Amino acid sequence: MSNVSAIIMAAGAGTRMKSAYSKVVHKVCGTPLVQWVYDAGEEAGVSKTVVVVGHKSEQVKECLGENKLYVLQEKQLGTGHAVMCAMPELDDGGCVLVLSGDVPLITSETLKNAIEYHSENRLAATIISAKIDNPFGYGRIIRSETGDVKAIVEEKDATGAQKLITEINSGLYCFDTGLLRAALSELNTNNAQGEYYLTDTIGILLKNGYSVGAYQMTDNKEIMGINDRMQLAQAESVMRKRIAEKHMKNGVTIIDPESTYIGPKVTIERDCVILPGTMLEGNTVIGEECEIGPSSRITDSEIGCGTTVENSVIKESTVGSNVKIGPFAYIRPNCKVADNVKVGDFVELKNSNIESGTKISHLTYVGDSDVGKNVNFGCGTVTVNYDSKKKHRTTIGDNAFIGCNTNLVAPVEVGRGAYTAAGSTITENVPEDALGIARNRQVNKENWVKNKKF
Ligand code: UD1
Ligand code: CA
């Protein structure tokens, strides 16, 4: 169907979250609730999305971005009123998805199916409904003896018999835009909560001779609304499982999906093995046949093929193929680590380029440095990059050999093939193929121990 728009209701207070933040900016798998809903709508093919904001509106705008279309609902007078606020932004002649900002598990497939159901059955309104074991709190779908939808009745307005109905309103709908506009003008607040109920438009449309229907979900998890932190954690676990299954279907082994946290935008190529306790976040890309984890965290980084990352943290960096990282390495932002490099235990890299074949095996800090190919770092090397005011760069040529416990006081350059002697504090450039030695000569005092008077 063409000309489908969307309204996302996100003006409510969400008091049960007990939070200083708007409910819809809380995150599931690293992405705000309202962003999940927005993206599901976009993927379902909507051409325009209007976000209704009110309570803590600045937070919602900041999280979705200023380039979206917002309308302000100053007073939260109910879901019907929220939709009324958005209607001036929409044209008649198509249909509109009405979505809630706190239903993050809804998929674009379900929205597409609902739109299809709506247009095939030529309906004025389609409610996305579900049968659930515990319907308490939800609006109930009232059907006639022949199974036609007659109305939605809210929990607080329901009779004892109506409360026994287990088919509930998910709070997500598809409406004919023009007919919704007309029905909204007939809404009133004669109900238990004194609000404009969007759900009353169903009865109004029927009264005016239009047909409405319900698209009943098979997977109830999708329509779960988040009202408190327990539901937030439940949604997190459902979403985490969903993401992990997508990667497993694509040929990735995840040893324990329960303890693996993968963000929605992460790409993992086939035959990777993800070990427990691993978090892959942001726009991270992992090439084929990598082994990541256990207990590693990679954020906004690109990793080549066949690389292993063990108990390590990598942020905003690029790592090549067949690299060995960890255990216990920390690669801070803006590093480029080329192929076949080793970054071993207790090594920290920051804002540095490391060319291929270089080995930084243990207990070393490399910051603000450009390191050539096949360089060997002895244990305990430190680039002294900060003079308390400015950062300075260290440059190390191909095939250089940095002795154990070398301090490289930047700005400084070690030429190609040069060596530094163990324990040196290098403050001047070391020319190509030279040995830089900067330490006191050893003096042995013969028989010193015997002669000492203790
Ligand atoms: C609503 C439905 C109910 C359904 C349930 C599903 C109505 C009257 N009832 O009830 O049938 O089973 O959702 O979760 O619609 N909002 C605004 N402005 C307002 C009021 C609400 O933007 O003035 C937003 C809220 O932020 C939320 C959404 O609309 O995102 C739903 O509002 P909420 O108050 O949670 O509705 P429910 O009582 O849960
Ligand atoms: Ca709700």
PDB file of C-alpha atoms in Angstrom, residues 175-424:
ATOM      1  CA  PHE A 175      -6.328   3.679  10.389  1.00  0.00           C
ATOM      2  CA  ASP A 176      -7.634   5.242   7.210  1.00  0.00           C
ATOM      3  CA  THR A 177      -6.257   8.762   7.756  1.00  0.00           C
ATOM      4  CA  GLY A 178      -9.359  10.707   6.674  1.00  0.00           C
ATOM      5  CA  LEU A 179     -11.785   8.503   8.595  1.00  0.00           C
ATOM      6  CA  LEU A 180      -9.616   8.680  11.720  1.00  0.00           C
ATOM      7  CA  ARG A 181      -9.671  12.475  11.508  1.00  0.00           C
ATOM      8  CA  ALA A 182     -13.470  12.471  11.343  1.00  0.00           C
ATOM      9  CA  ALA A 183     -13.833   9.964  14.199  1.00  0.00           C
ATOM     10  CA  LEU A 184     -11.477  11.958  16.453  1.00  0.00           C
ATOM     11  CA  SER A 185     -13.774  14.965  16.167  1.00  0.00           C
ATOM     12  CA  GLU A 186     -16.513  12.917  17.837  1.00  0.00           C
ATOM     13  CA  LEU A 187     -14.439  11.848  20.866  1.00  0.00           C
ATOM     14  CA  ASN A 188     -15.401  12.874  24.380  1.00  0.00           C
ATOM     15  CA  THR A 189     -14.055  12.307  27.865  1.00  0.00           C
ATOM     16  CA  ASN A 190     -17.063  10.511  29.377  1.00  0.00           C
ATOM     17  CA  ASN A 191     -15.131   7.614  30.871  1.00  0.00           C
ATOM     18  CA  ALA A 192     -13.543   6.427  34.096  1.00  0.00           C
ATOM     19  CA  GLN A 193     -10.293   8.332  33.487  1.00  0.00           C
ATOM     20  CA  GLY A 194     -11.803  11.514  32.013  1.00  0.00           C
ATOM     21  CA  GLU A 195      -9.492  11.184  28.990  1.00  0.00           C
ATOM     22  CA  TYR A 196      -9.878  11.240  25.233  1.00  0.00           C
ATOM     23  CA  TYR A 197      -9.510   7.523  24.473  1.00  0.00           C
ATOM     24  CA  LEU A 198      -8.172   6.705  21.016  1.00  0.00           C
ATOM     25  CA  THR A 199      -9.852   3.343  21.496  1.00  0.00           C
ATOM     26  CA  ASP A 200     -13.295   4.997  21.348  1.00  0.00           C
ATOM     27  CA  THR A 201     -12.736   5.790  17.661  1.00  0.00           C
ATOM     28  CA  ILE A 202     -13.401   2.094  16.971  1.00  0.00           C
ATOM     29  CA  GLY A 203     -16.995   2.316  18.253  1.00  0.00           C
ATOM     30  CA  ILE A 204     -17.477   5.666  16.469  1.00  0.00           C
ATOM     31  CA  LEU A 205     -16.319   4.271  13.096  1.00  0.00           C
ATOM     32  CA  LEU A 206     -18.672   1.284  13.462  1.00  0.00           C
ATOM     33  CA  LYS A 207     -21.579   3.525  14.443  1.00  0.00           C
ATOM     34  CA  ASN A 208     -20.953   5.550  11.274  1.00  0.00           C
ATOM     35  CA  GLY A 209     -21.133   2.409   9.149  1.00  0.00           C
ATOM     36  CA  TYR A 210     -17.454   1.671   8.526  1.00  0.00           C
ATOM     37  CA  SER A 211     -15.773  -1.687   9.012  1.00  0.00           C
ATOM     38  CA  VAL A 212     -13.036  -2.333  11.525  1.00  0.00           C
ATOM     39  CA  GLY A 213     -11.009  -5.479  12.186  1.00  0.00           C
ATOM     40  CA  ALA A 214      -8.294  -6.908  14.376  1.00  0.00           C
ATOM     41  CA  TYR A 215      -5.040  -8.370  13.157  1.00  0.00           C
ATOM     42  CA  GLN A 216      -4.277 -10.955  15.816  1.00  0.00           C
ATOM     43  CA  MET A 217      -0.623 -11.555  16.635  1.00  0.00           C
ATOM     44  CA  THR A 218       0.885 -14.975  17.038  1.00  0.00           C
ATOM     45  CA  ASP A 219       4.003 -13.813  18.923  1.00  0.00           C
ATOM     46  CA  ASN A 220       2.692 -11.916  21.943  1.00  0.00           C
ATOM     47  CA  LYS A 221       6.142 -10.781  22.994  1.00  0.00           C
ATOM     48  CA  GLU A 222       6.170  -8.205  20.205  1.00  0.00           C
ATOM     49  CA  ILE A 223       3.404  -6.118  21.707  1.00  0.00           C
ATOM     50  CA  MET A 224       4.801  -6.016  25.217  1.00  0.00           C
ATOM     51  CA  GLY A 225       4.628  -2.464  26.572  1.00  0.00           C
ATOM     52  CA  ILE A 226       7.345  -1.211  28.911  1.00  0.00           C
ATOM     53  CA  ASN A 227       6.002   0.397  32.044  1.00  0.00           C
ATOM     54  CA  ASP A 228       8.614  -0.455  34.672  1.00  0.00           C
ATOM     55  CA  ARG A 229      12.212  -1.652  35.021  1.00  0.00           C
ATOM     56  CA  MET A 230      11.198  -5.315  35.299  1.00  0.00           C
ATOM     57  CA  GLN A 231       9.530  -5.143  31.904  1.00  0.00           C
ATOM     58  CA  LEU A 232      12.561  -3.255  30.575  1.00  0.00           C
ATOM     59  CA  ALA A 233      14.783  -6.187  31.601  1.00  0.00           C
ATOM     60  CA  GLN A 234      12.332  -8.686  30.071  1.00  0.00           C
ATOM     61  CA  ALA A 235      12.335  -6.765  26.799  1.00  0.00           C
ATOM     62  CA  GLU A 236      16.131  -6.658  26.876  1.00  0.00           C
ATOM     63  CA  SER A 237      16.271 -10.428  27.154  1.00  0.00           C
ATOM     64  CA  VAL A 238      13.752 -10.987  24.334  1.00  0.00           C
ATOM     65  CA  MET A 239      15.597  -8.558  22.058  1.00  0.00           C
ATOM     66  CA  ARG A 240      19.004  -9.993  22.945  1.00  0.00           C
ATOM     67  CA  LYS A 241      17.784 -13.467  22.016  1.00  0.00           C
ATOM     68  CA  ARG A 242      16.279 -12.180  18.779  1.00  0.00           C
ATOM     69  CA  ILE A 243      19.559 -10.520  17.750  1.00  0.00           C
ATOM     70  CA  ALA A 244      21.643 -13.565  18.717  1.00  0.00           C
ATOM     71  CA  GLU A 245      19.380 -15.851  16.678  1.00  0.00           C
ATOM     72  CA  LYS A 246      19.760 -13.628  13.623  1.00  0.00           C
ATOM     73  CA  HIS A 247      23.558 -14.018  13.823  1.00  0.00           C
ATOM     74  CA  MET A 248      23.378 -17.766  14.480  1.00  0.00           C
ATOM     75  CA  LYS A 249      21.174 -18.161  11.387  1.00  0.00           C
ATOM     76  CA  ASN A 250      23.887 -16.301   9.459  1.00  0.00           C
ATOM     77  CA  GLY A 251      26.562 -18.787  10.512  1.00  0.00           C
ATOM     78  CA  VAL A 252      27.961 -17.351  13.723  1.00  0.00           C
ATOM     79  CA  THR A 253      28.542 -19.613  16.743  1.00  0.00           C
ATOM     80  CA  ILE A 254      27.439 -18.041  20.012  1.00  0.00           C
ATOM     81  CA  ILE A 255      28.426 -20.303  22.882  1.00  0.00           C
ATOM     82  CA  ASP A 256      25.973 -18.791  25.373  1.00  0.00           C
ATOM     83  CA  PRO A 257      23.421 -16.353  23.896  1.00  0.00           C
ATOM     84  CA  GLU A 258      22.154 -15.566  27.402  1.00  0.00           C
ATOM     85  CA  SER A 259      25.430 -13.952  28.373  1.00  0.00           C
ATOM     86  CA  THR A 260      26.296 -12.347  25.037  1.00  0.00           C
ATOM     87  CA  TYR A 261      25.200  -8.783  24.323  1.00  0.00           C
ATOM     88  CA  ILE A 262      25.118  -7.765  20.681  1.00  0.00           C
ATOM     89  CA  GLY A 263      23.797  -4.399  19.535  1.00  0.00           C
ATOM     90  CA  PRO A 264      21.307  -4.183  16.676  1.00  0.00           C
ATOM     91  CA  LYS A 265      23.722  -2.583  14.193  1.00  0.00           C
ATOM     92  CA  VAL A 266      26.596  -5.023  14.666  1.00  0.00           C
ATOM     93  CA  THR A 267      27.700  -7.124  11.667  1.00  0.00           C
ATOM     94  CA  ILE A 268      29.409 -10.496  12.208  1.00  0.00           C
ATOM     95  CA  GLU A 269      30.681 -12.604   9.306  1.00  0.00           C
ATOM     96  CA  ARG A 270      30.330 -16.377   9.223  1.00  0.00           C
ATOM     97  CA  ASP A 271      32.290 -18.892  11.272  1.00  0.00           C
ATOM     98  CA  CYS A 272      33.035 -16.425  14.020  1.00  0.00           C
ATOM     99  CA  VAL A 273      32.817 -17.808  17.534  1.00  0.00           C
ATOM    100  CA  ILE A 274      31.531 -15.480  20.231  1.00  0.00           C
ATOM    101  CA  LEU A 275      32.419 -16.612  23.738  1.00  0.00           C
ATOM    102  CA  PRO A 276      30.454 -15.800  26.921  1.00  0.00           C
ATOM    103  CA  GLY A 277      30.449 -12.407  28.573  1.00  0.00           C
ATOM    104  CA  THR A 278      31.065 -10.510  25.343  1.00  0.00           C
ATOM    105  CA  MET A 279      29.472  -7.166  24.411  1.00  0.00           C
ATOM    106  CA  LEU A 280      29.551  -6.009  20.796  1.00  0.00           C
ATOM    107  CA  GLU A 281      28.186  -2.503  20.472  1.00  0.00           C
ATOM    108  CA  GLY A 282      27.469   0.357  18.073  1.00  0.00           C
ATOM    109  CA  ASN A 283      28.555   0.017  14.451  1.00  0.00           C
ATOM    110  CA  THR A 284      30.964  -2.821  15.081  1.00  0.00           C
ATOM    111  CA  VAL A 285      31.913  -5.101  12.170  1.00  0.00           C
ATOM    112  CA  ILE A 286      33.617  -8.469  12.757  1.00  0.00           C
ATOM    113  CA  GLY A 287      35.187 -10.334   9.800  1.00  0.00           C
ATOM    114  CA  GLU A 288      35.070 -14.092   9.166  1.00  0.00           C
ATOM    115  CA  GLU A 289      36.479 -16.694  11.529  1.00  0.00           C
ATOM    116  CA  CYS A 290      37.261 -14.421  14.453  1.00  0.00           C
ATOM    117  CA  GLU A 291      37.122 -15.673  18.010  1.00  0.00           C
ATOM    118  CA  ILE A 292      35.826 -12.973  20.325  1.00  0.00           C
ATOM    119  CA  GLY A 293      35.762 -13.351  24.095  1.00  0.00           C
ATOM    120  CA  PRO A 294      35.346 -14.516  26.684  1.00  0.00           C
ATOM    121  CA  SER A 295      34.532 -11.249  28.440  1.00  0.00           C
ATOM    122  CA  SER A 296      35.405  -8.765  25.754  1.00  0.00           C
ATOM    123  CA  ARG A 297      33.794  -5.463  24.854  1.00  0.00           C
ATOM    124  CA  ILE A 298      34.069  -4.034  21.347  1.00  0.00           C
ATOM    125  CA  THR A 299      32.431  -0.702  20.541  1.00  0.00           C
ATOM    126  CA  ASP A 300      32.206   1.017  17.144  1.00  0.00           C
ATOM    127  CA  SER A 301      35.176  -0.890  15.758  1.00  0.00           C
ATOM    128  CA  GLU A 302      36.076  -2.915  12.708  1.00  0.00           C
ATOM    129  CA  ILE A 303      37.873  -6.233  13.079  1.00  0.00           C
ATOM    130  CA  GLY A 304      39.384  -8.188  10.145  1.00  0.00           C
ATOM    131  CA  CYS A 305      39.257 -11.951   9.582  1.00  0.00           C
ATOM    132  CA  GLY A 306      40.743 -14.660  11.800  1.00  0.00           C
ATOM    133  CA  THR A 307      41.481 -12.272  14.654  1.00  0.00           C
ATOM    134  CA  THR A 308      41.191 -13.319  18.282  1.00  0.00           C
ATOM    135  CA  VAL A 309      40.173 -10.960  21.070  1.00  0.00           C
ATOM    136  CA  GLU A 310      40.384 -12.406  24.568  1.00  0.00           C
ATOM    137  CA  ASN A 311      39.263 -10.589  27.741  1.00  0.00           C
ATOM    138  CA  SER A 312      39.896  -7.245  26.090  1.00  0.00           C
ATOM    139  CA  VAL A 313      38.283  -3.897  25.332  1.00  0.00           C
ATOM    140  CA  ILE A 314      38.378  -2.182  21.917  1.00  0.00           C
ATOM    141  CA  LYS A 315      36.825   1.224  21.254  1.00  0.00           C
ATOM    142  CA  GLU A 316      36.405   3.185  17.996  1.00  0.00           C
ATOM    143  CA  SER A 317      39.351   1.504  16.291  1.00  0.00           C
ATOM    144  CA  THR A 318      40.237  -0.641  13.291  1.00  0.00           C
ATOM    145  CA  VAL A 319      41.982  -3.970  13.731  1.00  0.00           C
ATOM    146  CA  GLY A 320      43.262  -6.080  10.826  1.00  0.00           C
ATOM    147  CA  SER A 321      43.227  -9.801  10.097  1.00  0.00           C
ATOM    148  CA  ASN A 322      44.969 -12.545  12.069  1.00  0.00           C
ATOM    149  CA  VAL A 323      45.654 -10.191  14.938  1.00  0.00           C
ATOM    150  CA  LYS A 324      45.946 -11.555  18.466  1.00  0.00           C
ATOM    151  CA  ILE A 325      44.550  -9.274  21.120  1.00  0.00           C
ATOM    152  CA  GLY A 326      44.713  -9.957  24.827  1.00  0.00           C
ATOM    153  CA  PRO A 327      44.216 -11.359  27.263  1.00  0.00           C
ATOM    154  CA  PHE A 328      43.616  -8.068  29.056  1.00  0.00           C
ATOM    155  CA  ALA A 329      44.456  -5.548  26.342  1.00  0.00           C
ATOM    156  CA  TYR A 330      42.805  -2.133  26.038  1.00  0.00           C
ATOM    157  CA  ILE A 331      42.626  -0.498  22.637  1.00  0.00           C
ATOM    158  CA  ARG A 332      41.357   3.045  23.073  1.00  0.00           C
ATOM    159  CA  PRO A 333      39.822   5.222  20.364  1.00  0.00           C
ATOM    160  CA  ASN A 334      41.436   6.052  17.062  1.00  0.00           C
ATOM    161  CA  CYS A 335      43.856   3.162  16.692  1.00  0.00           C
ATOM    162  CA  LYS A 336      44.671   1.381  13.456  1.00  0.00           C
ATOM    163  CA  VAL A 337      46.171  -2.019  14.030  1.00  0.00           C
ATOM    164  CA  ALA A 338      47.253  -3.774  10.814  1.00  0.00           C
ATOM    165  CA  ASP A 339      47.319  -7.509   9.993  1.00  0.00           C
ATOM    166  CA  ASN A 340      49.321 -10.105  11.942  1.00  0.00           C
ATOM    167  CA  VAL A 341      49.975  -7.820  14.894  1.00  0.00           C
ATOM    168  CA  LYS A 342      50.109  -9.072  18.458  1.00  0.00           C
ATOM    169  CA  VAL A 343      48.749  -6.908  21.258  1.00  0.00           C
ATOM    170  CA  GLY A 344      49.313  -8.979  24.362  1.00  0.00           C
ATOM    171  CA  ASP A 345      48.489  -8.875  28.036  1.00  0.00           C
ATOM    172  CA  PHE A 346      48.193  -5.547  29.842  1.00  0.00           C
ATOM    173  CA  VAL A 347      48.952  -3.547  26.718  1.00  0.00           C
ATOM    174  CA  GLU A 348      47.163  -0.237  26.194  1.00  0.00           C
ATOM    175  CA  LEU A 349      47.054   1.478  22.804  1.00  0.00           C
ATOM    176  CA  LYS A 350      45.672   4.947  22.164  1.00  0.00           C
ATOM    177  CA  ASN A 351      45.455   7.081  19.019  1.00  0.00           C
ATOM    178  CA  SER A 352      48.172   5.035  17.332  1.00  0.00           C
ATOM    179  CA  ASN A 353      48.924   3.290  14.047  1.00  0.00           C
ATOM    180  CA  ILE A 354      50.574  -0.090  14.293  1.00  0.00           C
ATOM    181  CA  GLU A 355      51.789  -1.598  11.007  1.00  0.00           C
ATOM    182  CA  SER A 356      51.694  -5.292  10.162  1.00  0.00           C
ATOM    183  CA  GLY A 357      53.688  -7.962  11.960  1.00  0.00           C
ATOM    184  CA  THR A 358      54.520  -5.825  14.968  1.00  0.00           C
ATOM    185  CA  LYS A 359      54.545  -7.481  18.374  1.00  0.00           C
ATOM    186  CA  ILE A 360      53.585  -5.621  21.540  1.00  0.00           C
ATOM    187  CA  SER A 361      53.424  -8.619  23.786  1.00  0.00           C
ATOM    188  CA  HIS A 362      53.221  -7.439  27.358  1.00  0.00           C
ATOM    189  CA  LEU A 363      52.833  -4.601  29.857  1.00  0.00           C
ATOM    190  CA  THR A 364      53.234  -1.712  27.441  1.00  0.00           C
ATOM    191  CA  TYR A 365      51.621   1.663  26.767  1.00  0.00           C
ATOM    192  CA  VAL A 366      51.671   2.980  23.207  1.00  0.00           C
ATOM    193  CA  GLY A 367      49.940   6.352  22.865  1.00  0.00           C
ATOM    194  CA  ASP A 368      49.973   8.899  20.029  1.00  0.00           C
ATOM    195  CA  SER A 369      52.426   6.768  18.063  1.00  0.00           C
ATOM    196  CA  ASP A 370      53.161   5.660  14.512  1.00  0.00           C
ATOM    197  CA  VAL A 371      54.793   2.257  14.603  1.00  0.00           C
ATOM    198  CA  GLY A 372      56.181   0.553  11.480  1.00  0.00           C
ATOM    199  CA  LYS A 373      56.180  -3.083  10.385  1.00  0.00           C
ATOM    200  CA  ASN A 374      57.676  -5.993  12.333  1.00  0.00           C
ATOM    201  CA  VAL A 375      58.658  -3.886  15.309  1.00  0.00           C
ATOM    202  CA  ASN A 376      59.274  -5.792  18.527  1.00  0.00           C
ATOM    203  CA  PHE A 377      58.390  -4.153  21.811  1.00  0.00           C
ATOM    204  CA  GLY A 378      60.112  -5.458  24.911  1.00  0.00           C
ATOM    205  CA  CYS A 379      58.071  -5.861  28.049  1.00  0.00           C
ATOM    206  CA  GLY A 380      57.290  -2.675  29.929  1.00  0.00           C
ATOM    207  CA  THR A 381      57.758  -0.095  27.170  1.00  0.00           C
ATOM    208  CA  VAL A 382      56.147   3.287  27.747  1.00  0.00           C
ATOM    209  CA  THR A 383      55.634   6.073  25.249  1.00  0.00           C
ATOM    210  CA  VAL A 384      55.878   9.214  27.338  1.00  0.00           C
ATOM    211  CA  ASN A 385      53.417  11.210  25.287  1.00  0.00           C
ATOM    212  CA  TYR A 386      52.218  13.910  27.664  1.00  0.00           C
ATOM    213  CA  ASP A 387      54.210  16.799  29.096  1.00  0.00           C
ATOM    214  CA  SER A 388      51.329  18.020  31.290  1.00  0.00           C
ATOM    215  CA  LYS A 389      50.216  20.496  28.604  1.00  0.00           C
ATOM    216  CA  LYS A 390      50.453  18.814  25.216  1.00  0.00           C
ATOM    217  CA  LYS A 391      50.454  15.356  23.689  1.00  0.00           C
ATOM    218  CA  HIS A 392      53.427  14.468  21.460  1.00  0.00           C
ATOM    219  CA  ARG A 393      53.939  11.689  18.915  1.00  0.00           C
ATOM    220  CA  THR A 394      56.413   8.858  18.889  1.00  0.00           C
ATOM    221  CA  THR A 395      57.536   7.409  15.550  1.00  0.00           C
ATOM    222  CA  ILE A 396      59.146   3.988  15.252  1.00  0.00           C
ATOM    223  CA  GLY A 397      60.485   2.681  11.909  1.00  0.00           C
ATOM    224  CA  ASP A 398      60.104  -0.818  10.432  1.00  0.00           C
ATOM    225  CA  ASN A 399      61.999  -3.678  12.083  1.00  0.00           C
ATOM    226  CA  ALA A 400      63.016  -1.605  15.098  1.00  0.00           C
ATOM    227  CA  PHE A 401      63.615  -3.422  18.376  1.00  0.00           C
ATOM    228  CA  ILE A 402      62.570  -1.668  21.553  1.00  0.00           C
ATOM    229  CA  GLY A 403      64.361  -3.091  24.577  1.00  0.00           C
ATOM    230  CA  CYS A 404      62.486  -3.996  27.744  1.00  0.00           C
ATOM    231  CA  ASN A 405      61.529  -1.139  30.030  1.00  0.00           C
ATOM    232  CA  THR A 406      62.279   1.599  27.497  1.00  0.00           C
ATOM    233  CA  ASN A 407      60.744   5.038  28.010  1.00  0.00           C
ATOM    234  CA  LEU A 408      60.278   6.848  24.703  1.00  0.00           C
ATOM    235  CA  VAL A 409      59.966  10.524  25.611  1.00  0.00           C
ATOM    236  CA  ALA A 410      57.943  12.130  22.799  1.00  0.00           C
ATOM    237  CA  PRO A 411      58.356  13.817  20.424  1.00  0.00           C
ATOM    238  CA  VAL A 412      60.937  11.237  19.474  1.00  0.00           C
ATOM    239  CA  GLU A 413      61.785   8.982  16.552  1.00  0.00           C
ATOM    240  CA  VAL A 414      63.406   5.560  16.477  1.00  0.00           C
ATOM    241  CA  GLY A 415      64.734   4.876  12.945  1.00  0.00           C
ATOM    242  CA  ARG A 416      64.220   1.750  10.861  1.00  0.00           C
ATOM    243  CA  GLY A 417      66.018  -1.275  12.198  1.00  0.00           C
ATOM    244  CA  ALA A 418      67.302   0.651  15.231  1.00  0.00           C
ATOM    245  CA  TYR A 419      67.522  -0.854  18.727  1.00  0.00           C
ATOM    246  CA  THR A 420      67.042   0.698  22.105  1.00  0.00           C
ATOM    247  CA  ALA A 421      68.849  -0.833  25.041  1.00  0.00           C
ATOM    248  CA  ALA A 422      66.742  -2.276  27.831  1.00  0.00           C
ATOM    249  CA  GLY A 423      66.020   0.207  30.576  1.00  0.00           C
ATOM    250  CA  SER A 424      66.765   3.291  28.423  1.00  0.00           C
TER     251      SER A 424
END
